[in-house]
């Protein structure tokens, strides 16, 4: 989620301008964003299978644009948090749609290279985010961090107009034809409640934390029961029977946990301990992503040539060595 890294450098300025403690601002704007992104991504991908990934791609663009405008104009923290949730919702439907369209529209012998380029661009955005965000906050104030999304969305919309396929990926209707299972709304609601209780439980302390984590444990039972019986679950547990899928998911989860923790904590600690402004903090955070930007396209080409398994093993060994 490159947007988190770009916005992190603006948190101290937002806290000061809106007169809220930094911890409160971080929980409202970063935790709220991450909860929404986590909760909505699985239903967003599943809904793309139902109504078409081109349509979900367009919906994601609209949600991000709405959140960017609201965030730039928001006078209070509550509206700013809502803007962040809208942007998170847009990303939660846009990323699965993008990945699905790459698999649908590209021939098999070009997918590894394409996914490598996609990973490189995501990492490049993550690398530029703190630097650009820091400069924007320093020169124009934190609302500019929201407005910078609009020209990017405009360029994206123009590119889609010229590259959209024949519509086969977006021709399905919400409820489908006769005999087609309905969308798993029950599972989506249970998953959202479960993940929200889990994340907020980790963010709080004392009795509230225990109550939220207890609620999370209670919700696991009906969620698993429902998902194992519904024809089209929002999360198919059968996928985790695949060792490559389960191992890859675990590796990505651990790497993102480490990366986002470092980015968010450093954006708070560096200004407080070293009296750095947002621009300087952004420049320091850029170095964290340079290696990913350089290696992603190379890894994509090597995947097309040698297959995904050797690259996954080599990447895991390098990660362990770096840790």
PDB file of C-alpha atoms in Angstrom, residues 27 31 195-205 208-210 212-213 257:
ATOM      1  CA  UNK A  27      -5.065   5.403  14.884  1.00  0.00           C
ATOM      2  CA  UNK A  31      -5.259   2.200  11.447  1.00  0.00           C
ATOM      3  CA  UNK A 195     -10.889  -8.297  11.211  1.00  0.00           C
ATOM      4  CA  UNK A 196     -12.082  -4.966  12.621  1.00  0.00           C
ATOM      5  CA  UNK A 197     -12.311  -6.436  16.136  1.00  0.00           C
ATOM      6  CA  UNK A 198      -8.856  -8.007  15.756  1.00  0.00           C
ATOM      7  CA  UNK A 199      -7.064  -4.879  14.524  1.00  0.00           C
ATOM      8  CA  UNK A 200      -8.754  -2.531  16.990  1.00  0.00           C
ATOM      9  CA  UNK A 201      -8.117  -5.011  19.795  1.00  0.00           C
ATOM     10  CA  UNK A 202      -4.395  -4.814  19.059  1.00  0.00           C
ATOM     11  CA  UNK A 203      -4.552  -1.006  19.060  1.00  0.00           C
ATOM     12  CA  UNK A 204      -6.255  -0.604  22.447  1.00  0.00           C
ATOM     13  CA  UNK A 205      -5.365  -1.723  25.959  1.00  0.00           C
ATOM     14  CA  UNK A 208     -11.452  -2.900  25.800  1.00  0.00           C
ATOM     15  CA  UNK A 209      -8.628  -4.819  24.155  1.00  0.00           C
ATOM     16  CA  UNK A 210      -9.662  -8.069  25.824  1.00  0.00           C
ATOM     17  CA  UNK A 212     -12.420  -6.858  21.182  1.00  0.00           C
ATOM     18  CA  UNK A 213     -10.024  -9.795  20.910  1.00  0.00           C
ATOM     19  CA  UNK A 257       4.122  -6.425   8.707  1.00  0.00           C
TER      20      UNK A 257
END
